[in-house]
Short mmCIF file of N, CA and C in Angstrom, two decimals:
data_model
loop_
_atom_site.label_atom_id
_atom_site.label_comp_id
_atom_site.label_asym_id
_atom_site.label_seq_id
_atom_site.Cartn_x
_atom_site.Cartn_y
_atom_site.Cartn_z
N ALA A 1 9.96 -11.67 -5.71
CA ALA A 1 10.35 -10.81 -4.59
C ALA A 1 10.91 -11.69 -3.47
N LYS A 2 11.96 -11.21 -2.87
CA LYS A 2 12.55 -11.95 -1.75
C LYS A 2 11.86 -11.59 -0.43
N LYS A 3 11.40 -10.33 -0.32
CA LYS A 3 10.79 -9.89 0.93
C LYS A 3 9.62 -8.95 0.64
N PRO A 4 8.45 -9.52 0.32
CA PRO A 4 7.27 -8.69 0.01
C PRO A 4 6.51 -8.29 1.27
N VAL A 5 5.68 -7.28 1.11
CA VAL A 5 4.80 -6.82 2.19
C VAL A 5 3.49 -6.35 1.55
N LEU A 6 2.40 -6.54 2.27
CA LEU A 6 1.09 -6.08 1.82
C LEU A 6 0.75 -4.80 2.57
N LEU A 7 0.47 -3.72 1.84
CA LEU A 7 0.11 -2.45 2.46
C LEU A 7 -1.38 -2.49 2.80
N TYR A 8 -1.71 -2.02 4.00
CA TYR A 8 -3.09 -2.11 4.49
C TYR A 8 -3.46 -0.83 5.22
N SER A 9 -4.39 -0.06 4.61
CA SER A 9 -4.79 1.22 5.20
C SER A 9 -6.09 1.14 5.99
N ILE A 10 -6.75 -0.01 5.97
CA ILE A 10 -8.02 -0.28 6.64
C ILE A 10 -9.22 0.13 5.79
N GLY A 11 -9.01 0.92 4.74
CA GLY A 11 -10.11 1.39 3.90
C GLY A 11 -10.72 0.28 3.05
N LYS A 12 -11.75 0.64 2.28
CA LYS A 12 -12.49 -0.35 1.50
C LYS A 12 -11.62 -1.00 0.43
N ASP A 13 -10.84 -0.22 -0.33
CA ASP A 13 -9.99 -0.79 -1.37
C ASP A 13 -8.93 -1.70 -0.76
N SER A 14 -8.33 -1.23 0.31
CA SER A 14 -7.30 -1.99 1.00
C SER A 14 -7.86 -3.28 1.59
N SER A 15 -9.07 -3.22 2.08
CA SER A 15 -9.70 -4.42 2.64
C SER A 15 -10.04 -5.43 1.54
N VAL A 16 -10.45 -4.95 0.37
CA VAL A 16 -10.69 -5.84 -0.76
C VAL A 16 -9.39 -6.51 -1.17
N LEU A 17 -8.31 -5.73 -1.28
CA LEU A 17 -7.02 -6.31 -1.65
C LEU A 17 -6.57 -7.35 -0.63
N ARG A 18 -6.69 -7.01 0.65
CA ARG A 18 -6.32 -7.96 1.71
C ARG A 18 -7.10 -9.26 1.57
N GLU A 19 -8.39 -9.15 1.28
CA GLU A 19 -9.23 -10.34 1.14
C GLU A 19 -8.84 -11.15 -0.10
N LEU A 20 -8.54 -10.49 -1.21
CA LEU A 20 -8.10 -11.22 -2.41
C LEU A 20 -6.80 -11.97 -2.16
N VAL A 21 -5.87 -11.31 -1.48
CA VAL A 21 -4.59 -11.96 -1.16
C VAL A 21 -4.82 -13.12 -0.19
N ARG A 22 -5.69 -12.92 0.79
CA ARG A 22 -5.99 -14.00 1.74
C ARG A 22 -6.55 -15.21 1.00
N ARG A 23 -7.48 -14.97 0.09
CA ARG A 23 -8.09 -16.06 -0.67
C ARG A 23 -7.07 -16.75 -1.58
N ALA A 24 -6.13 -15.99 -2.10
CA ALA A 24 -5.11 -16.58 -2.97
C ALA A 24 -4.26 -17.61 -2.23
N PHE A 25 -4.08 -17.42 -0.93
CA PHE A 25 -3.24 -18.33 -0.15
C PHE A 25 -4.05 -19.28 0.72
N ALA A 26 -5.38 -19.20 0.64
CA ALA A 26 -6.24 -20.08 1.44
C ALA A 26 -6.00 -21.53 1.03
N PRO A 27 -6.07 -22.46 1.93
CA PRO A 27 -6.51 -22.32 3.31
C PRO A 27 -5.41 -21.85 4.26
N GLY A 28 -4.21 -21.61 3.74
CA GLY A 28 -3.13 -21.11 4.59
C GLY A 28 -3.31 -19.63 4.88
N ARG A 29 -2.36 -19.09 5.62
CA ARG A 29 -2.41 -17.67 5.94
C ARG A 29 -1.55 -16.89 4.95
N ILE A 30 -1.70 -15.60 4.93
CA ILE A 30 -0.88 -14.75 4.05
C ILE A 30 0.58 -14.92 4.50
N PRO A 31 1.47 -15.33 3.58
CA PRO A 31 2.83 -15.70 3.97
C PRO A 31 3.84 -14.55 4.09
N PHE A 32 3.35 -13.33 4.12
CA PHE A 32 4.25 -12.19 4.29
C PHE A 32 3.55 -11.16 5.17
N PRO A 33 4.30 -10.22 5.72
CA PRO A 33 3.71 -9.24 6.64
C PRO A 33 2.72 -8.29 5.96
N VAL A 34 1.88 -7.72 6.80
CA VAL A 34 0.90 -6.71 6.40
C VAL A 34 1.30 -5.43 7.13
N LEU A 35 1.46 -4.35 6.38
CA LEU A 35 1.97 -3.09 6.93
C LEU A 35 0.89 -2.02 6.94
N HIS A 36 0.67 -1.45 8.13
CA HIS A 36 -0.24 -0.31 8.26
C HIS A 36 0.56 0.91 8.68
N ILE A 37 0.44 1.99 7.93
CA ILE A 37 1.07 3.26 8.29
C ILE A 37 0.04 4.03 9.11
N ASP A 38 0.31 4.17 10.38
CA ASP A 38 -0.63 4.78 11.32
C ASP A 38 -0.28 6.26 11.51
N THR A 39 -1.18 7.13 11.07
CA THR A 39 -0.97 8.58 11.21
C THR A 39 -1.45 9.09 12.56
N LYS A 40 -2.06 8.20 13.35
CA LYS A 40 -2.64 8.54 14.66
C LYS A 40 -3.90 9.40 14.54
N TRP A 41 -4.49 9.47 13.35
CA TRP A 41 -5.70 10.25 13.17
C TRP A 41 -6.86 9.39 12.67
N LYS A 42 -6.78 8.09 12.83
CA LYS A 42 -7.89 7.20 12.47
C LYS A 42 -8.84 7.10 13.65
N PHE A 43 -10.09 6.80 13.38
CA PHE A 43 -11.06 6.57 14.45
C PHE A 43 -10.65 5.33 15.23
N GLY A 44 -10.90 5.35 16.54
CA GLY A 44 -10.58 4.21 17.38
C GLY A 44 -11.21 2.92 16.89
N ALA A 45 -12.43 3.01 16.36
CA ALA A 45 -13.12 1.83 15.85
C ALA A 45 -12.36 1.22 14.67
N MET A 46 -11.72 2.05 13.86
CA MET A 46 -10.94 1.53 12.74
C MET A 46 -9.72 0.77 13.23
N ILE A 47 -9.06 1.31 14.24
CA ILE A 47 -7.87 0.64 14.78
C ILE A 47 -8.28 -0.68 15.44
N ARG A 48 -9.39 -0.69 16.16
CA ARG A 48 -9.89 -1.94 16.74
C ARG A 48 -10.21 -2.96 15.65
N PHE A 49 -10.85 -2.49 14.56
CA PHE A 49 -11.15 -3.36 13.42
C PHE A 49 -9.86 -3.94 12.84
N ARG A 50 -8.85 -3.09 12.65
CA ARG A 50 -7.55 -3.54 12.12
C ARG A 50 -6.97 -4.63 13.00
N ASP A 51 -6.93 -4.38 14.30
CA ASP A 51 -6.33 -5.33 15.23
C ASP A 51 -7.12 -6.64 15.32
N GLU A 52 -8.45 -6.54 15.35
CA GLU A 52 -9.28 -7.75 15.40
C GLU A 52 -9.14 -8.56 14.11
N THR A 53 -9.08 -7.86 12.98
CA THR A 53 -8.89 -8.54 11.69
C THR A 53 -7.55 -9.25 11.65
N ALA A 54 -6.51 -8.56 12.10
CA ALA A 54 -5.17 -9.17 12.11
C ALA A 54 -5.14 -10.42 12.98
N ARG A 55 -5.75 -10.33 14.15
CA ARG A 55 -5.79 -11.51 15.05
C ARG A 55 -6.60 -12.64 14.43
N GLY A 56 -7.78 -12.30 13.91
CA GLY A 56 -8.68 -13.30 13.35
C GLY A 56 -8.12 -14.02 12.14
N LEU A 57 -7.34 -13.31 11.32
CA LEU A 57 -6.78 -13.91 10.11
C LEU A 57 -5.34 -14.39 10.31
N GLY A 58 -4.81 -14.18 11.50
CA GLY A 58 -3.43 -14.59 11.76
C GLY A 58 -2.42 -13.81 10.95
N LEU A 59 -2.69 -12.52 10.77
CA LEU A 59 -1.78 -11.68 9.99
C LEU A 59 -0.54 -11.31 10.80
N ASP A 60 0.58 -11.22 10.12
CA ASP A 60 1.80 -10.69 10.72
C ASP A 60 1.74 -9.18 10.50
N LEU A 61 1.07 -8.47 11.41
CA LEU A 61 0.81 -7.04 11.26
C LEU A 61 1.97 -6.20 11.78
N ILE A 62 2.43 -5.30 10.92
CA ILE A 62 3.44 -4.31 11.30
C ILE A 62 2.75 -2.95 11.27
N VAL A 63 2.84 -2.20 12.35
CA VAL A 63 2.27 -0.86 12.40
C VAL A 63 3.44 0.11 12.53
N HIS A 64 3.49 1.09 11.63
CA HIS A 64 4.57 2.07 11.67
C HIS A 64 3.98 3.47 11.71
N THR A 65 4.55 4.31 12.56
CA THR A 65 4.16 5.71 12.67
C THR A 65 5.41 6.57 12.57
N HIS A 66 5.34 7.63 11.80
CA HIS A 66 6.46 8.57 11.69
C HIS A 66 6.68 9.20 13.06
N ALA A 67 7.93 9.42 13.42
CA ALA A 67 8.26 9.97 14.74
C ALA A 67 7.85 11.44 14.90
N ALA A 68 7.67 12.15 13.80
CA ALA A 68 7.29 13.57 13.88
C ALA A 68 5.93 13.70 14.54
N ARG A 69 5.76 14.70 15.35
CA ARG A 69 4.48 14.97 16.00
C ARG A 69 3.80 16.10 15.25
N LEU A 70 3.09 15.75 14.19
CA LEU A 70 2.43 16.72 13.35
C LEU A 70 0.92 16.60 13.51
N SER A 71 0.22 17.62 13.07
CA SER A 71 -1.23 17.62 13.13
C SER A 71 -1.78 18.13 11.82
N PRO A 72 -2.83 17.50 11.30
CA PRO A 72 -3.44 18.01 10.07
C PRO A 72 -4.12 19.36 10.28
N PHE A 73 -4.24 19.80 11.54
CA PHE A 73 -4.88 21.07 11.84
C PHE A 73 -3.89 22.22 11.99
N THR A 74 -2.65 21.92 12.39
CA THR A 74 -1.67 22.98 12.58
C THR A 74 -0.62 23.02 11.48
N ASP A 75 -0.41 21.91 10.78
CA ASP A 75 0.54 21.86 9.66
C ASP A 75 -0.27 21.86 8.36
N THR A 76 0.36 22.29 7.27
CA THR A 76 -0.37 22.25 6.00
C THR A 76 -0.71 20.81 5.66
N SER A 77 -1.83 20.60 4.99
CA SER A 77 -2.25 19.24 4.66
C SER A 77 -1.23 18.55 3.77
N ALA A 78 -0.61 19.28 2.84
CA ALA A 78 0.40 18.69 1.96
C ALA A 78 1.61 18.20 2.76
N TYR A 79 2.10 19.02 3.68
CA TYR A 79 3.26 18.64 4.50
C TYR A 79 2.91 17.48 5.42
N TYR A 80 1.76 17.56 6.05
CA TYR A 80 1.32 16.50 6.95
C TYR A 80 1.23 15.17 6.21
N THR A 81 0.57 15.17 5.05
CA THR A 81 0.42 13.94 4.27
C THR A 81 1.77 13.42 3.82
N HIS A 82 2.64 14.30 3.36
CA HIS A 82 3.97 13.88 2.91
C HIS A 82 4.75 13.20 4.04
N MET A 83 4.77 13.81 5.19
CA MET A 83 5.55 13.27 6.30
C MET A 83 4.91 12.02 6.92
N MET A 84 3.63 12.12 7.24
CA MET A 84 2.98 11.06 8.02
C MET A 84 2.55 9.86 7.19
N LYS A 85 2.45 10.03 5.88
CA LYS A 85 2.09 8.91 5.01
C LYS A 85 3.25 8.52 4.11
N THR A 86 3.69 9.43 3.24
CA THR A 86 4.73 9.10 2.27
C THR A 86 6.06 8.77 2.94
N GLU A 87 6.56 9.68 3.75
CA GLU A 87 7.86 9.45 4.40
C GLU A 87 7.79 8.29 5.40
N ALA A 88 6.67 8.17 6.10
CA ALA A 88 6.51 7.04 7.03
C ALA A 88 6.54 5.72 6.28
N LEU A 89 5.91 5.67 5.13
CA LEU A 89 5.93 4.44 4.32
C LEU A 89 7.34 4.13 3.88
N LYS A 90 8.07 5.12 3.39
CA LYS A 90 9.46 4.90 2.98
C LYS A 90 10.30 4.38 4.14
N GLN A 91 10.11 4.97 5.32
CA GLN A 91 10.85 4.53 6.52
C GLN A 91 10.56 3.06 6.81
N ALA A 92 9.28 2.70 6.79
CA ALA A 92 8.88 1.33 7.12
C ALA A 92 9.41 0.33 6.09
N LEU A 93 9.36 0.70 4.81
CA LEU A 93 9.87 -0.20 3.76
C LEU A 93 11.37 -0.40 3.90
N THR A 94 12.08 0.67 4.20
CA THR A 94 13.53 0.57 4.39
C THR A 94 13.85 -0.25 5.63
N ALA A 95 13.19 0.05 6.74
CA ALA A 95 13.45 -0.67 8.00
C ALA A 95 13.16 -2.16 7.85
N GLY A 96 12.13 -2.51 7.10
CA GLY A 96 11.78 -3.92 6.92
C GLY A 96 12.57 -4.61 5.82
N GLY A 97 13.31 -3.83 5.02
CA GLY A 97 14.07 -4.41 3.92
C GLY A 97 13.18 -5.00 2.84
N PHE A 98 11.98 -4.44 2.66
CA PHE A 98 11.03 -4.98 1.71
C PHE A 98 11.41 -4.59 0.28
N ASP A 99 11.37 -5.55 -0.64
CA ASP A 99 11.70 -5.27 -2.03
C ASP A 99 10.47 -5.21 -2.93
N ALA A 100 9.31 -5.59 -2.38
CA ALA A 100 8.05 -5.48 -3.13
C ALA A 100 6.94 -5.15 -2.15
N ALA A 101 6.16 -4.15 -2.49
CA ALA A 101 5.02 -3.75 -1.66
C ALA A 101 3.76 -3.85 -2.50
N PHE A 102 2.82 -4.67 -2.05
CA PHE A 102 1.54 -4.82 -2.74
C PHE A 102 0.58 -3.79 -2.19
N GLY A 103 0.10 -2.90 -3.07
CA GLY A 103 -0.78 -1.82 -2.65
C GLY A 103 -2.08 -1.84 -3.42
N ARG A 104 -2.98 -0.93 -3.06
CA ARG A 104 -4.32 -0.95 -3.60
C ARG A 104 -4.65 0.24 -4.51
N ALA A 105 -3.69 1.03 -4.90
CA ALA A 105 -3.96 2.23 -5.70
C ALA A 105 -4.68 1.88 -7.00
N ARG A 106 -5.68 2.71 -7.33
CA ARG A 106 -6.43 2.53 -8.57
C ARG A 106 -6.16 3.71 -9.50
N ARG A 107 -6.05 3.42 -10.78
CA ARG A 107 -5.75 4.47 -11.76
C ARG A 107 -6.85 5.51 -11.88
N ASP A 108 -8.08 5.15 -11.55
CA ASP A 108 -9.19 6.09 -11.71
C ASP A 108 -9.30 7.10 -10.57
N GLU A 109 -8.44 6.99 -9.56
CA GLU A 109 -8.57 7.85 -8.39
C GLU A 109 -8.05 9.28 -8.61
N GLU A 110 -6.91 9.41 -9.27
CA GLU A 110 -6.35 10.73 -9.51
C GLU A 110 -5.38 10.67 -10.67
N ALA A 111 -5.06 11.82 -11.25
CA ALA A 111 -4.26 11.87 -12.47
C ALA A 111 -2.87 11.25 -12.29
N SER A 112 -2.21 11.48 -11.17
CA SER A 112 -0.86 10.94 -11.00
C SER A 112 -0.85 9.42 -10.96
N ARG A 113 -1.91 8.82 -10.43
CA ARG A 113 -1.97 7.35 -10.38
C ARG A 113 -2.26 6.74 -11.74
N ALA A 114 -2.79 7.52 -12.65
CA ALA A 114 -3.07 7.01 -13.99
C ALA A 114 -1.77 6.66 -14.71
N LYS A 115 -0.65 7.26 -14.30
CA LYS A 115 0.65 6.98 -14.91
C LYS A 115 1.32 5.73 -14.32
N GLU A 116 0.84 5.28 -13.19
CA GLU A 116 1.42 4.12 -12.54
C GLU A 116 1.18 2.86 -13.35
N ARG A 117 2.13 1.96 -13.29
CA ARG A 117 1.97 0.64 -13.89
C ARG A 117 1.48 -0.31 -12.81
N ILE A 118 1.04 -1.48 -13.21
CA ILE A 118 0.67 -2.49 -12.22
C ILE A 118 1.90 -2.81 -11.38
N VAL A 119 3.06 -2.94 -12.04
CA VAL A 119 4.33 -3.10 -11.33
C VAL A 119 5.10 -1.81 -11.53
N SER A 120 5.22 -1.04 -10.49
CA SER A 120 5.83 0.28 -10.51
C SER A 120 7.23 0.21 -9.93
N VAL A 121 8.22 0.55 -10.74
CA VAL A 121 9.63 0.47 -10.34
C VAL A 121 9.98 1.67 -9.47
N ARG A 122 10.66 1.39 -8.36
CA ARG A 122 11.11 2.44 -7.44
C ARG A 122 12.63 2.38 -7.30
N GLY A 123 13.24 3.54 -7.11
CA GLY A 123 14.69 3.61 -6.92
C GLY A 123 15.07 3.24 -5.49
N PRO A 124 16.37 3.31 -5.19
CA PRO A 124 16.85 2.94 -3.85
C PRO A 124 16.22 3.75 -2.71
N ALA A 125 15.81 4.97 -2.97
CA ALA A 125 15.17 5.80 -1.94
C ALA A 125 13.65 5.72 -2.05
N HIS A 126 13.15 4.70 -2.73
CA HIS A 126 11.71 4.49 -2.93
C HIS A 126 11.10 5.60 -3.78
N ASP A 127 11.94 6.27 -4.57
CA ASP A 127 11.46 7.35 -5.42
C ASP A 127 10.83 6.78 -6.69
N TRP A 128 9.87 7.50 -7.22
CA TRP A 128 9.14 7.09 -8.41
C TRP A 128 9.38 8.07 -9.53
N ASP A 129 9.76 7.56 -10.69
CA ASP A 129 9.98 8.38 -11.87
C ASP A 129 9.17 7.77 -13.01
N PRO A 130 8.13 8.46 -13.47
CA PRO A 130 7.29 7.89 -14.53
C PRO A 130 8.08 7.47 -15.78
N LYS A 131 9.19 8.16 -16.07
CA LYS A 131 9.98 7.83 -17.24
C LYS A 131 10.75 6.51 -17.08
N ARG A 132 10.91 6.06 -15.85
CA ARG A 132 11.66 4.84 -15.58
C ARG A 132 10.75 3.60 -15.57
N GLN A 133 9.48 3.78 -15.78
CA GLN A 133 8.54 2.66 -15.71
C GLN A 133 8.64 1.78 -16.95
N ARG A 134 8.51 0.49 -16.73
CA ARG A 134 8.56 -0.46 -17.83
C ARG A 134 7.21 -0.48 -18.54
N PRO A 135 7.23 -0.74 -19.86
CA PRO A 135 5.94 -0.86 -20.55
C PRO A 135 5.23 -2.13 -20.11
N GLU A 136 3.92 -2.10 -20.18
CA GLU A 136 3.11 -3.28 -19.87
C GLU A 136 2.42 -3.71 -21.16
N PHE A 137 2.69 -4.91 -21.56
CA PHE A 137 2.08 -5.45 -22.77
C PHE A 137 1.07 -6.50 -22.37
N GLY A 138 -0.21 -6.16 -22.53
CA GLY A 138 -1.24 -7.11 -22.13
C GLY A 138 -1.13 -7.40 -20.65
N LYS A 139 -1.01 -8.67 -20.33
CA LYS A 139 -0.92 -9.09 -18.93
C LYS A 139 0.51 -9.46 -18.53
N LEU A 140 1.49 -9.09 -19.35
CA LEU A 140 2.88 -9.39 -19.05
C LEU A 140 3.46 -8.28 -18.17
N VAL A 141 3.99 -8.65 -17.03
CA VAL A 141 4.64 -7.69 -16.14
C VAL A 141 5.98 -8.24 -15.71
N ASN A 142 6.90 -7.38 -15.38
CA ASN A 142 8.22 -7.77 -14.93
C ASN A 142 8.35 -7.37 -13.47
N LEU A 143 8.44 -8.37 -12.59
CA LEU A 143 8.48 -8.10 -11.15
C LEU A 143 9.89 -7.87 -10.62
N ARG A 144 10.90 -7.90 -11.48
CA ARG A 144 12.25 -7.73 -10.98
C ARG A 144 12.51 -6.29 -10.55
N ALA A 145 12.97 -6.16 -9.32
CA ALA A 145 13.33 -4.84 -8.81
C ALA A 145 14.70 -4.45 -9.34
N PRO A 146 14.91 -3.17 -9.62
CA PRO A 146 16.24 -2.74 -10.06
C PRO A 146 17.25 -2.88 -8.93
N GLN A 147 18.52 -2.93 -9.26
CA GLN A 147 19.58 -3.05 -8.26
C GLN A 147 19.41 -1.98 -7.19
N GLY A 148 19.25 -2.41 -5.94
CA GLY A 148 19.10 -1.49 -4.83
C GLY A 148 17.72 -0.86 -4.71
N GLY A 149 16.83 -1.16 -5.64
CA GLY A 149 15.50 -0.57 -5.63
C GLY A 149 14.43 -1.56 -5.22
N SER A 150 13.20 -1.20 -5.49
CA SER A 150 12.07 -2.05 -5.12
C SER A 150 10.96 -1.85 -6.14
N VAL A 151 9.90 -2.60 -5.97
CA VAL A 151 8.72 -2.41 -6.80
C VAL A 151 7.50 -2.27 -5.91
N ARG A 152 6.52 -1.54 -6.42
CA ARG A 152 5.20 -1.51 -5.81
C ARG A 152 4.28 -2.20 -6.81
N VAL A 153 3.45 -3.07 -6.32
CA VAL A 153 2.56 -3.83 -7.18
C VAL A 153 1.13 -3.44 -6.85
N PHE A 154 0.47 -2.81 -7.82
CA PHE A 154 -0.89 -2.31 -7.62
C PHE A 154 -1.86 -3.26 -8.30
N LEU A 155 -2.28 -4.26 -7.58
CA LEU A 155 -3.11 -5.32 -8.13
C LEU A 155 -4.51 -4.86 -8.52
N LEU A 156 -4.95 -3.74 -7.98
CA LEU A 156 -6.29 -3.22 -8.30
C LEU A 156 -6.23 -2.04 -9.27
N SER A 157 -5.10 -1.85 -9.95
CA SER A 157 -4.93 -0.70 -10.84
C SER A 157 -6.08 -0.50 -11.80
N ASN A 158 -6.54 -1.56 -12.40
CA ASN A 158 -7.57 -1.44 -13.42
C ASN A 158 -8.99 -1.56 -12.88
N TRP A 159 -9.14 -1.64 -11.57
CA TRP A 159 -10.47 -1.69 -10.97
C TRP A 159 -11.00 -0.26 -10.87
N THR A 160 -12.31 -0.15 -10.82
CA THR A 160 -12.97 1.14 -10.60
C THR A 160 -13.60 1.12 -9.21
N ASP A 161 -14.08 2.26 -8.79
CA ASP A 161 -14.78 2.32 -7.51
C ASP A 161 -15.99 1.39 -7.52
N ALA A 162 -16.68 1.33 -8.65
CA ALA A 162 -17.83 0.43 -8.77
C ALA A 162 -17.40 -1.03 -8.63
N ASP A 163 -16.24 -1.39 -9.18
CA ASP A 163 -15.74 -2.76 -9.03
C ASP A 163 -15.51 -3.11 -7.57
N ILE A 164 -14.94 -2.16 -6.83
CA ILE A 164 -14.68 -2.39 -5.40
C ILE A 164 -15.99 -2.64 -4.67
N TRP A 165 -16.98 -1.77 -4.87
CA TRP A 165 -18.26 -1.91 -4.19
C TRP A 165 -18.98 -3.18 -4.64
N HIS A 166 -18.86 -3.54 -5.90
CA HIS A 166 -19.50 -4.76 -6.40
C HIS A 166 -18.89 -5.98 -5.74
N TYR A 167 -17.56 -5.99 -5.61
CA TYR A 167 -16.89 -7.12 -4.96
C TYR A 167 -17.34 -7.25 -3.52
#
């Protein structure tokens, strides 16, 4: 990847991924930005934790919020999630010119994620098509992004919730 980014939601899985990446580059710092999509509905303590962690680890933290002023209470949850999380992420990836995004999605979380590969190919609009995914043979993965597209790399794909808590 020419311009990778680490996705960071502040949650337990995301924090485990951040720590694994930090350890991979220790004693140096993580050599690429860390992106948080802020929906403006996190607890203040979580945002303080995010900011203190970024300062303490010397992270190049990028915080992006969708410009729409939506509420999970007045808009449908599906529309709110789509705009404030999915579309905001696409905006941030495009604005940053990122060609690879390291995320924490696990296959055991929901049925749609079970179809994801460790390296998930995305089109130019960051769209995902399960039929366009490359096969994974053992531990062999292809990190090359398609022309004009990008990849998402889910390093914790094969972890379970128990693995996260055990770590």
